[in-house]
Amino acid sequence: MDQDLARVARRLMERLDALTAFTDDPPRLTRLFLSPAHRRAAAQYIAWAREAGLEARIDPVGNIRARYEGREAGAKALMIGSHIDTVRDAGRYDGALGALAALAVVETLAARGRRLDVAIEIVAFGDEEGVRFPRTMTGSRALAGVNEPSALEQKDAAGVRMRDALIAFGGAPDRLAAARADGVAAFVELHIEQGPVLEAEGRPLGVVNAINGATRLSAIVYGAAGHAGASPMNLRHDALAAAAEMILAIETRARAEIERDLVATVGRLDVEGGAVNVIPGKVRFSIDVRSPRDEWRRRAVAEMAAAMEAIAARRGVAVELTPTHEAAAYACDLKIIAGFEAAVASLGLEPRVLPSGAGHDTMIMGQRWPAGMLFVRCKGGVSHNPAESISGEDCAIALAALTRFVEDFRAP
């Protein structure tokens, strides 16, 4: 690795540490969209960009954008970036790694005195997580031109409208359409994996081929409450026991498609009443099913629902399923996948292609332009948690691969 790249990689890790100072809830890292911490973090990012000789600005929806011109002014741009908002009590690498790596790529090119056939536009999205307001990925939706003006009327927990928060931040809600990006050739995003696969396989990098689509449902099981001591086992209609069997059926169905990267999770379970001496009569639980292919996910959900109905009938209870969320899978651009594979291979590493189980801004940007992602392994697969961690060595390798991809990129 050349000295310029190694130096920039060290500075990238230092900046990731420095960005943790901008939090709404010290000592925990919580940086919500359009909050005072977001504003301070944006100001710091802009200062770093200007140190690199870039003209950086906040767009109407609160994203930070800057441009490194190509050999010819006005050339199409390869856009690189990620988000700088966080969940509550977050780790320091989710989003911020990709946002700062975009700036680091430009700094590396500048140190080498290189201009490319394409311009490089970097972006630090203000809202990916959707923690403060109900909708996620507000920043990338605006750039891709798919943001709905009605989103501006959404309110946070304190009753503050997004429109008013944007004005206080320095955005321009009445100029939302002006945030739409043009002249973009493609979008790429560097991100921590947020899962354990790369670490388990001893690989620092992964090339993303798809972002999983997701189906979420709310399940309610209706049984019959009764006295825990006075009701014989053969005469019970236990809603919790039925729900437990249903949950195991969901897990079994998902395990049957491990090779297809299909996953299913029950993350919430509520037993109405919840008394130690009462047979549960009503149970609610959530279901989250994800897959890189929509048809696989839909088939799995249908078969899970059928299994649950069969369990309900056999146990003499009823089950009600209500869809609460549906997101289509996104297949990353094949040329970008190939470009990242070549960049990883150029470092003497075997490319590992895998899907993303989590949603990312890439899936929104991909609605308008070719898009793709490069993953960096994270310790224990931990994310959305203060224990989130990557090594400096992996950061340097990721920056080297991203820079190589950018240098080799050709606009379609």
PDB file of C-alpha atoms in Angstrom, residues 16-242:
ATOM      1  CA  LEU A  16     -14.350   8.401  12.711  1.00  0.00           C
ATOM      2  CA  ASP A  17     -13.296   8.731  16.342  1.00  0.00           C
ATOM      3  CA  ALA A  18     -13.615  12.524  16.221  1.00  0.00           C
ATOM      4  CA  LEU A  19     -17.142  12.367  14.805  1.00  0.00           C
ATOM      5  CA  THR A  20     -18.361  10.580  17.943  1.00  0.00           C
ATOM      6  CA  ALA A  21     -18.072  13.897  19.805  1.00  0.00           C
ATOM      7  CA  PHE A  22     -21.168  15.094  17.962  1.00  0.00           C
ATOM      8  CA  THR A  23     -23.979  13.445  19.884  1.00  0.00           C
ATOM      9  CA  ASP A  24     -27.391  14.461  21.202  1.00  0.00           C
ATOM     10  CA  ASP A  25     -27.079  12.195  24.252  1.00  0.00           C
ATOM     11  CA  PRO A  26     -23.544  12.105  25.695  1.00  0.00           C
ATOM     12  CA  PRO A  27     -21.791   9.860  26.539  1.00  0.00           C
ATOM     13  CA  ARG A  28     -23.876   7.675  24.235  1.00  0.00           C
ATOM     14  CA  LEU A  29     -23.592   8.258  20.494  1.00  0.00           C
ATOM     15  CA  THR A  30     -26.978   9.403  19.228  1.00  0.00           C
ATOM     16  CA  ARG A  31     -27.029  11.698  16.213  1.00  0.00           C
ATOM     17  CA  LEU A  32     -30.513  12.149  14.822  1.00  0.00           C
ATOM     18  CA  PHE A  33     -31.531  13.787  11.556  1.00  0.00           C
ATOM     19  CA  LEU A  34     -31.597  17.619  11.763  1.00  0.00           C
ATOM     20  CA  SER A  35     -30.617  17.638  15.430  1.00  0.00           C
ATOM     21  CA  PRO A  36     -27.989  19.971  16.932  1.00  0.00           C
ATOM     22  CA  ALA A  37     -25.502  17.077  16.865  1.00  0.00           C
ATOM     23  CA  HIS A  38     -26.227  16.493  13.184  1.00  0.00           C
ATOM     24  CA  ARG A  39     -25.623  20.184  12.501  1.00  0.00           C
ATOM     25  CA  ARG A  40     -22.288  20.151  14.306  1.00  0.00           C
ATOM     26  CA  ALA A  41     -21.218  16.942  12.565  1.00  0.00           C
ATOM     27  CA  ALA A  42     -22.179  18.446   9.207  1.00  0.00           C
ATOM     28  CA  ALA A  43     -20.114  21.548   9.948  1.00  0.00           C
ATOM     29  CA  GLN A  44     -17.102  19.383  10.785  1.00  0.00           C
ATOM     30  CA  TYR A  45     -17.531  17.310   7.620  1.00  0.00           C
ATOM     31  CA  ILE A  46     -17.723  20.481   5.527  1.00  0.00           C
ATOM     32  CA  ALA A  47     -14.564  21.801   7.220  1.00  0.00           C
ATOM     33  CA  TRP A  48     -12.705  18.600   6.340  1.00  0.00           C
ATOM     34  CA  ALA A  49     -13.958  18.776   2.757  1.00  0.00           C
ATOM     35  CA  ARG A  50     -12.791  22.374   2.433  1.00  0.00           C
ATOM     36  CA  GLU A  51      -9.377  21.413   3.801  1.00  0.00           C
ATOM     37  CA  ALA A  52      -9.219  19.034   0.837  1.00  0.00           C
ATOM     38  CA  GLY A  53      -9.921  21.946  -1.510  1.00  0.00           C
ATOM     39  CA  LEU A  54     -13.554  21.058  -2.161  1.00  0.00           C
ATOM     40  CA  GLU A  55     -16.553  23.360  -2.220  1.00  0.00           C
ATOM     41  CA  ALA A  56     -18.979  21.631   0.135  1.00  0.00           C
ATOM     42  CA  ARG A  57     -22.562  22.618   0.838  1.00  0.00           C
ATOM     43  CA  ILE A  58     -25.716  21.506   2.587  1.00  0.00           C
ATOM     44  CA  ASP A  59     -28.480  20.770   0.107  1.00  0.00           C
ATOM     45  CA  PRO A  60     -32.184  21.604   0.681  1.00  0.00           C
ATOM     46  CA  VAL A  61     -32.881  18.344   2.499  1.00  0.00           C
ATOM     47  CA  GLY A  62     -29.846  18.371   4.815  1.00  0.00           C
ATOM     48  CA  ASN A  63     -27.345  16.246   2.870  1.00  0.00           C
ATOM     49  CA  ILE A  64     -23.734  17.394   2.541  1.00  0.00           C
ATOM     50  CA  ARG A  65     -22.470  17.391  -1.020  1.00  0.00           C
ATOM     51  CA  ALA A  66     -19.119  18.229  -2.605  1.00  0.00           C
ATOM     52  CA  ARG A  67     -17.555  17.688  -6.035  1.00  0.00           C
ATOM     53  CA  TYR A  68     -14.069  16.819  -7.282  1.00  0.00           C
ATOM     54  CA  GLU A  69     -13.952  17.686 -10.960  1.00  0.00           C
ATOM     55  CA  GLY A  70     -12.721  15.294 -13.608  1.00  0.00           C
ATOM     56  CA  ARG A  71     -10.305  16.054 -16.419  1.00  0.00           C
ATOM     57  CA  GLU A  72     -13.058  18.019 -18.104  1.00  0.00           C
ATOM     58  CA  ALA A  73     -15.391  20.369 -16.264  1.00  0.00           C
ATOM     59  CA  GLY A  74     -19.003  19.253 -16.282  1.00  0.00           C
ATOM     60  CA  ALA A  75     -18.217  15.551 -16.724  1.00  0.00           C
ATOM     61  CA  LYS A  76     -20.677  12.978 -15.411  1.00  0.00           C
ATOM     62  CA  ALA A  77     -20.040  12.092 -11.789  1.00  0.00           C
ATOM     63  CA  LEU A  78     -19.482   8.894  -9.887  1.00  0.00           C
ATOM     64  CA  MET A  79     -21.262   9.549  -6.600  1.00  0.00           C
ATOM     65  CA  ILE A  80     -19.816   8.016  -3.435  1.00  0.00           C
ATOM     66  CA  GLY A  81     -21.109   8.279   0.104  1.00  0.00           C
ATOM     67  CA  SER A  82     -23.219   7.045   2.984  1.00  0.00           C
ATOM     68  CA  HIS A  83     -25.048   8.550   5.981  1.00  0.00           C
ATOM     69  CA  ILE A  84     -23.920  10.369   9.126  1.00  0.00           C
ATOM     70  CA  ASP A  85     -27.089  10.006  11.209  1.00  0.00           C
ATOM     71  CA  THR A  86     -27.218   7.186  13.757  1.00  0.00           C
ATOM     72  CA  VAL A  87     -29.608   5.086  15.774  1.00  0.00           C
ATOM     73  CA  ARG A  88     -29.809   5.736  19.515  1.00  0.00           C
ATOM     74  CA  ASP A  89     -26.778   4.517  21.475  1.00  0.00           C
ATOM     75  CA  ALA A  90     -24.997   3.728  18.222  1.00  0.00           C
ATOM     76  CA  GLY A  91     -21.622   2.526  17.073  1.00  0.00           C
ATOM     77  CA  ARG A  92     -19.230   4.860  15.287  1.00  0.00           C
ATOM     78  CA  TYR A  93     -18.842   3.088  11.933  1.00  0.00           C
ATOM     79  CA  ASP A  94     -22.357   2.496  10.580  1.00  0.00           C
ATOM     80  CA  GLY A  95     -22.771   5.055   7.802  1.00  0.00           C
ATOM     81  CA  ALA A  96     -19.962   7.351   8.928  1.00  0.00           C
ATOM     82  CA  LEU A  97     -17.318   4.989   7.524  1.00  0.00           C
ATOM     83  CA  GLY A  98     -18.730   5.289   4.013  1.00  0.00           C
ATOM     84  CA  ALA A  99     -19.364   9.025   4.241  1.00  0.00           C
ATOM     85  CA  LEU A 100     -15.808   9.745   5.373  1.00  0.00           C
ATOM     86  CA  ALA A 101     -14.267   7.156   3.027  1.00  0.00           C
ATOM     87  CA  ALA A 102     -15.782   9.066   0.096  1.00  0.00           C
ATOM     88  CA  LEU A 103     -13.851  12.139   1.211  1.00  0.00           C
ATOM     89  CA  ALA A 104     -10.728  10.020   1.767  1.00  0.00           C
ATOM     90  CA  VAL A 105     -10.858   8.746  -1.830  1.00  0.00           C
ATOM     91  CA  VAL A 106     -10.853  12.313  -3.123  1.00  0.00           C
ATOM     92  CA  GLU A 107      -7.974  13.214  -0.809  1.00  0.00           C
ATOM     93  CA  THR A 108      -6.015  10.224  -2.126  1.00  0.00           C
ATOM     94  CA  LEU A 109      -6.608  11.214  -5.746  1.00  0.00           C
ATOM     95  CA  ALA A 110      -5.629  14.800  -4.986  1.00  0.00           C
ATOM     96  CA  ALA A 111      -2.425  13.663  -3.251  1.00  0.00           C
ATOM     97  CA  ARG A 112      -1.550  11.707  -6.378  1.00  0.00           C
ATOM     98  CA  GLY A 113      -2.412  14.650  -8.609  1.00  0.00           C
ATOM     99  CA  ARG A 114      -4.995  12.563 -10.437  1.00  0.00           C
ATOM    100  CA  ARG A 115      -8.088  13.681 -12.296  1.00  0.00           C
ATOM    101  CA  LEU A 116     -10.358  11.068 -13.836  1.00  0.00           C
ATOM    102  CA  ASP A 117     -12.621  10.846 -16.854  1.00  0.00           C
ATOM    103  CA  VAL A 118     -15.523  11.259 -14.421  1.00  0.00           C
ATOM    104  CA  ALA A 119     -16.011  13.754 -11.641  1.00  0.00           C
ATOM    105  CA  ILE A 120     -16.373  12.450  -8.094  1.00  0.00           C
ATOM    106  CA  GLU A 121     -19.346  13.711  -6.143  1.00  0.00           C
ATOM    107  CA  ILE A 122     -19.339  12.858  -2.468  1.00  0.00           C
ATOM    108  CA  VAL A 123     -22.429  12.826  -0.293  1.00  0.00           C
ATOM    109  CA  ALA A 124     -23.058  12.475   3.434  1.00  0.00           C
ATOM    110  CA  PHE A 125     -26.759  11.698   3.734  1.00  0.00           C
ATOM    111  CA  GLY A 126     -28.514  13.306   6.679  1.00  0.00           C
ATOM    112  CA  ASP A 127     -31.152  10.646   7.224  1.00  0.00           C
ATOM    113  CA  GLU A 128     -30.909   6.944   6.530  1.00  0.00           C
ATOM    114  CA  GLU A 129     -31.964   5.425   9.826  1.00  0.00           C
ATOM    115  CA  GLY A 130     -35.389   7.059  10.112  1.00  0.00           C
ATOM    116  CA  VAL A 131     -35.145   7.293  13.906  1.00  0.00           C
ATOM    117  CA  ARG A 132     -36.432  10.834  14.414  1.00  0.00           C
ATOM    118  CA  PHE A 133     -39.180  10.855  11.780  1.00  0.00           C
ATOM    119  CA  PRO A 134     -41.236   7.868  10.603  1.00  0.00           C
ATOM    120  CA  ARG A 135     -39.728   7.594   7.125  1.00  0.00           C
ATOM    121  CA  THR A 136     -36.247   6.244   6.410  1.00  0.00           C
ATOM    122  CA  MET A 137     -33.682   7.381   3.826  1.00  0.00           C
ATOM    123  CA  THR A 138     -34.999  10.905   3.395  1.00  0.00           C
ATOM    124  CA  GLY A 139     -31.666  12.122   2.035  1.00  0.00           C
ATOM    125  CA  SER A 140     -31.206   9.557  -0.719  1.00  0.00           C
ATOM    126  CA  ARG A 141     -34.878   9.759  -1.675  1.00  0.00           C
ATOM    127  CA  ALA A 142     -34.407  13.476  -2.340  1.00  0.00           C
ATOM    128  CA  LEU A 143     -31.294  12.942  -4.473  1.00  0.00           C
ATOM    129  CA  ALA A 144     -32.979  10.222  -6.494  1.00  0.00           C
ATOM    130  CA  GLY A 145     -36.059  12.390  -6.955  1.00  0.00           C
ATOM    131  CA  VAL A 146     -38.432   9.958  -5.238  1.00  0.00           C
ATOM    132  CA  ASN A 147     -39.086  11.913  -2.024  1.00  0.00           C
ATOM    133  CA  GLU A 148     -42.720  12.833  -1.443  1.00  0.00           C
ATOM    134  CA  PRO A 149     -43.486  16.408  -0.289  1.00  0.00           C
ATOM    135  CA  SER A 150     -45.937  14.971   2.237  1.00  0.00           C
ATOM    136  CA  ALA A 151     -42.957  13.609   4.185  1.00  0.00           C
ATOM    137  CA  LEU A 152     -42.211  17.186   5.232  1.00  0.00           C
ATOM    138  CA  GLU A 153     -45.359  17.176   7.378  1.00  0.00           C
ATOM    139  CA  GLN A 154     -44.258  14.177   9.431  1.00  0.00           C
ATOM    140  CA  LYS A 155     -43.666  14.923  13.117  1.00  0.00           C
ATOM    141  CA  ASP A 156     -41.113  13.641  15.581  1.00  0.00           C
ATOM    142  CA  ALA A 157     -41.917  12.483  19.118  1.00  0.00           C
ATOM    143  CA  ALA A 158     -41.861  16.095  20.327  1.00  0.00           C
ATOM    144  CA  GLY A 159     -44.382  17.180  17.688  1.00  0.00           C
ATOM    145  CA  VAL A 160     -41.815  19.022  15.520  1.00  0.00           C
ATOM    146  CA  ARG A 161     -42.552  18.855  11.793  1.00  0.00           C
ATOM    147  CA  MET A 162     -39.754  17.815   9.467  1.00  0.00           C
ATOM    148  CA  ARG A 163     -40.381  21.020   7.518  1.00  0.00           C
ATOM    149  CA  ASP A 164     -39.677  23.180  10.576  1.00  0.00           C
ATOM    150  CA  ALA A 165     -36.670  21.112  11.619  1.00  0.00           C
ATOM    151  CA  LEU A 166     -35.202  21.521   8.130  1.00  0.00           C
ATOM    152  CA  ILE A 167     -35.583  25.289   8.263  1.00  0.00           C
ATOM    153  CA  ALA A 168     -33.867  25.421  11.678  1.00  0.00           C
ATOM    154  CA  PHE A 169     -31.067  23.216  10.326  1.00  0.00           C
ATOM    155  CA  GLY A 170     -30.433  25.432   7.327  1.00  0.00           C
ATOM    156  CA  GLY A 171     -32.243  23.373   4.727  1.00  0.00           C
ATOM    157  CA  ALA A 172     -34.889  24.598   2.313  1.00  0.00           C
ATOM    158  CA  PRO A 173     -38.059  22.481   2.404  1.00  0.00           C
ATOM    159  CA  ASP A 174     -39.746  24.621  -0.250  1.00  0.00           C
ATOM    160  CA  ARG A 175     -36.885  23.782  -2.627  1.00  0.00           C
ATOM    161  CA  LEU A 176     -37.004  20.025  -2.108  1.00  0.00           C
ATOM    162  CA  ALA A 177     -36.923  19.373  -5.855  1.00  0.00           C
ATOM    163  CA  ALA A 178     -33.594  21.220  -6.070  1.00  0.00           C
ATOM    164  CA  ALA A 179     -31.955  18.424  -4.064  1.00  0.00           C
ATOM    165  CA  ARG A 180     -32.486  16.041  -6.977  1.00  0.00           C
ATOM    166  CA  ALA A 181     -29.110  15.091  -8.453  1.00  0.00           C
ATOM    167  CA  ASP A 182     -28.381  15.153 -12.175  1.00  0.00           C
ATOM    168  CA  GLY A 183     -25.388  14.199 -14.273  1.00  0.00           C
ATOM    169  CA  VAL A 184     -24.685  11.124 -12.147  1.00  0.00           C
ATOM    170  CA  ALA A 185     -23.205   8.038 -13.807  1.00  0.00           C
ATOM    171  CA  ALA A 186     -23.484   5.667 -10.826  1.00  0.00           C
ATOM    172  CA  PHE A 187     -23.565   5.486  -7.032  1.00  0.00           C
ATOM    173  CA  VAL A 188     -21.424   3.332  -4.746  1.00  0.00           C
ATOM    174  CA  GLU A 189     -21.345   2.961  -0.973  1.00  0.00           C
ATOM    175  CA  LEU A 190     -18.746   1.545   1.409  1.00  0.00           C
ATOM    176  CA  HIS A 191     -20.333   0.161   4.576  1.00  0.00           C
ATOM    177  CA  ILE A 192     -19.640  -2.168   7.460  1.00  0.00           C
ATOM    178  CA  GLU A 193     -21.248  -5.553   6.906  1.00  0.00           C
ATOM    179  CA  GLN A 194     -23.401  -5.396  10.072  1.00  0.00           C
ATOM    180  CA  GLY A 195     -23.295  -9.185  10.097  1.00  0.00           C
ATOM    181  CA  PRO A 196     -20.885 -12.029  10.982  1.00  0.00           C
ATOM    182  CA  VAL A 197     -20.220 -13.677   7.601  1.00  0.00           C
ATOM    183  CA  LEU A 198     -16.987 -11.953   6.581  1.00  0.00           C
ATOM    184  CA  GLU A 199     -15.413 -12.365  10.010  1.00  0.00           C
ATOM    185  CA  ALA A 200     -16.427 -16.035  10.150  1.00  0.00           C
ATOM    186  CA  GLU A 201     -14.743 -16.628   6.793  1.00  0.00           C
ATOM    187  CA  GLY A 202     -11.648 -14.579   7.587  1.00  0.00           C
ATOM    188  CA  ARG A 203     -12.273 -12.022   4.853  1.00  0.00           C
ATOM    189  CA  PRO A 204     -11.813  -8.257   5.225  1.00  0.00           C
ATOM    190  CA  LEU A 205     -14.089  -7.291   2.306  1.00  0.00           C
ATOM    191  CA  GLY A 206     -17.284  -8.432   0.638  1.00  0.00           C
ATOM    192  CA  VAL A 207     -18.884  -7.404  -2.640  1.00  0.00           C
ATOM    193  CA  VAL A 208     -22.635  -6.907  -2.310  1.00  0.00           C
ATOM    194  CA  ASN A 209     -24.771  -8.451  -5.052  1.00  0.00           C
ATOM    195  CA  ALA A 210     -28.209  -7.603  -3.644  1.00  0.00           C
ATOM    196  CA  ILE A 211     -29.967  -5.852  -0.796  1.00  0.00           C
ATOM    197  CA  ASN A 212     -32.583  -8.088   0.733  1.00  0.00           C
ATOM    198  CA  GLY A 213     -36.227  -7.294   0.337  1.00  0.00           C
ATOM    199  CA  ALA A 214     -38.311  -7.522   3.500  1.00  0.00           C
ATOM    200  CA  THR A 215     -41.809  -8.525   4.532  1.00  0.00           C
ATOM    201  CA  ARG A 216     -43.043  -7.735   8.030  1.00  0.00           C
ATOM    202  CA  LEU A 217     -46.253  -9.013   9.541  1.00  0.00           C
ATOM    203  CA  SER A 218     -48.072  -8.693  12.819  1.00  0.00           C
ATOM    204  CA  ALA A 219     -49.480 -11.980  14.121  1.00  0.00           C
ATOM    205  CA  ILE A 220     -52.232 -12.329  16.722  1.00  0.00           C
ATOM    206  CA  VAL A 221     -53.108 -15.736  18.157  1.00  0.00           C
ATOM    207  CA  TYR A 222     -56.524 -16.004  19.821  1.00  0.00           C
ATOM    208  CA  GLY A 223     -56.961 -18.841  22.300  1.00  0.00           C
ATOM    209  CA  ALA A 224     -58.965 -19.155  25.501  1.00  0.00           C
ATOM    210  CA  ALA A 225     -57.739 -17.847  28.834  1.00  0.00           C
ATOM    211  CA  GLY A 226     -58.263 -20.162  31.775  1.00  0.00           C
ATOM    212  CA  HIS A 227     -57.166 -21.089  35.264  1.00  0.00           C
ATOM    213  CA  ALA A 228     -53.658 -22.570  35.245  1.00  0.00           C
ATOM    214  CA  GLY A 229     -54.555 -25.165  37.879  1.00  0.00           C
ATOM    215  CA  ALA A 230     -58.136 -26.042  36.951  1.00  0.00           C
ATOM    216  CA  SER A 231     -57.792 -26.595  33.169  1.00  0.00           C
ATOM    217  CA  PRO A 232     -56.630 -30.077  32.049  1.00  0.00           C
ATOM    218  CA  MET A 233     -53.891 -30.078  29.399  1.00  0.00           C
ATOM    219  CA  ASN A 234     -56.078 -31.824  26.831  1.00  0.00           C
ATOM    220  CA  LEU A 235     -58.824 -29.194  27.115  1.00  0.00           C
ATOM    221  CA  ARG A 236     -56.672 -26.101  26.753  1.00  0.00           C
ATOM    222  CA  HIS A 237     -56.517 -23.624  23.880  1.00  0.00           C
ATOM    223  CA  ASP A 238     -53.237 -22.012  24.889  1.00  0.00           C
ATOM    224  CA  ALA A 239     -52.431 -19.056  22.654  1.00  0.00           C
ATOM    225  CA  LEU A 240     -48.796 -18.887  23.795  1.00  0.00           C
ATOM    226  CA  ALA A 241     -48.081 -22.574  23.248  1.00  0.00           C
ATOM    227  CA  ALA A 242     -49.581 -22.248  19.758  1.00  0.00           C
TER     228      ALA A 242
END
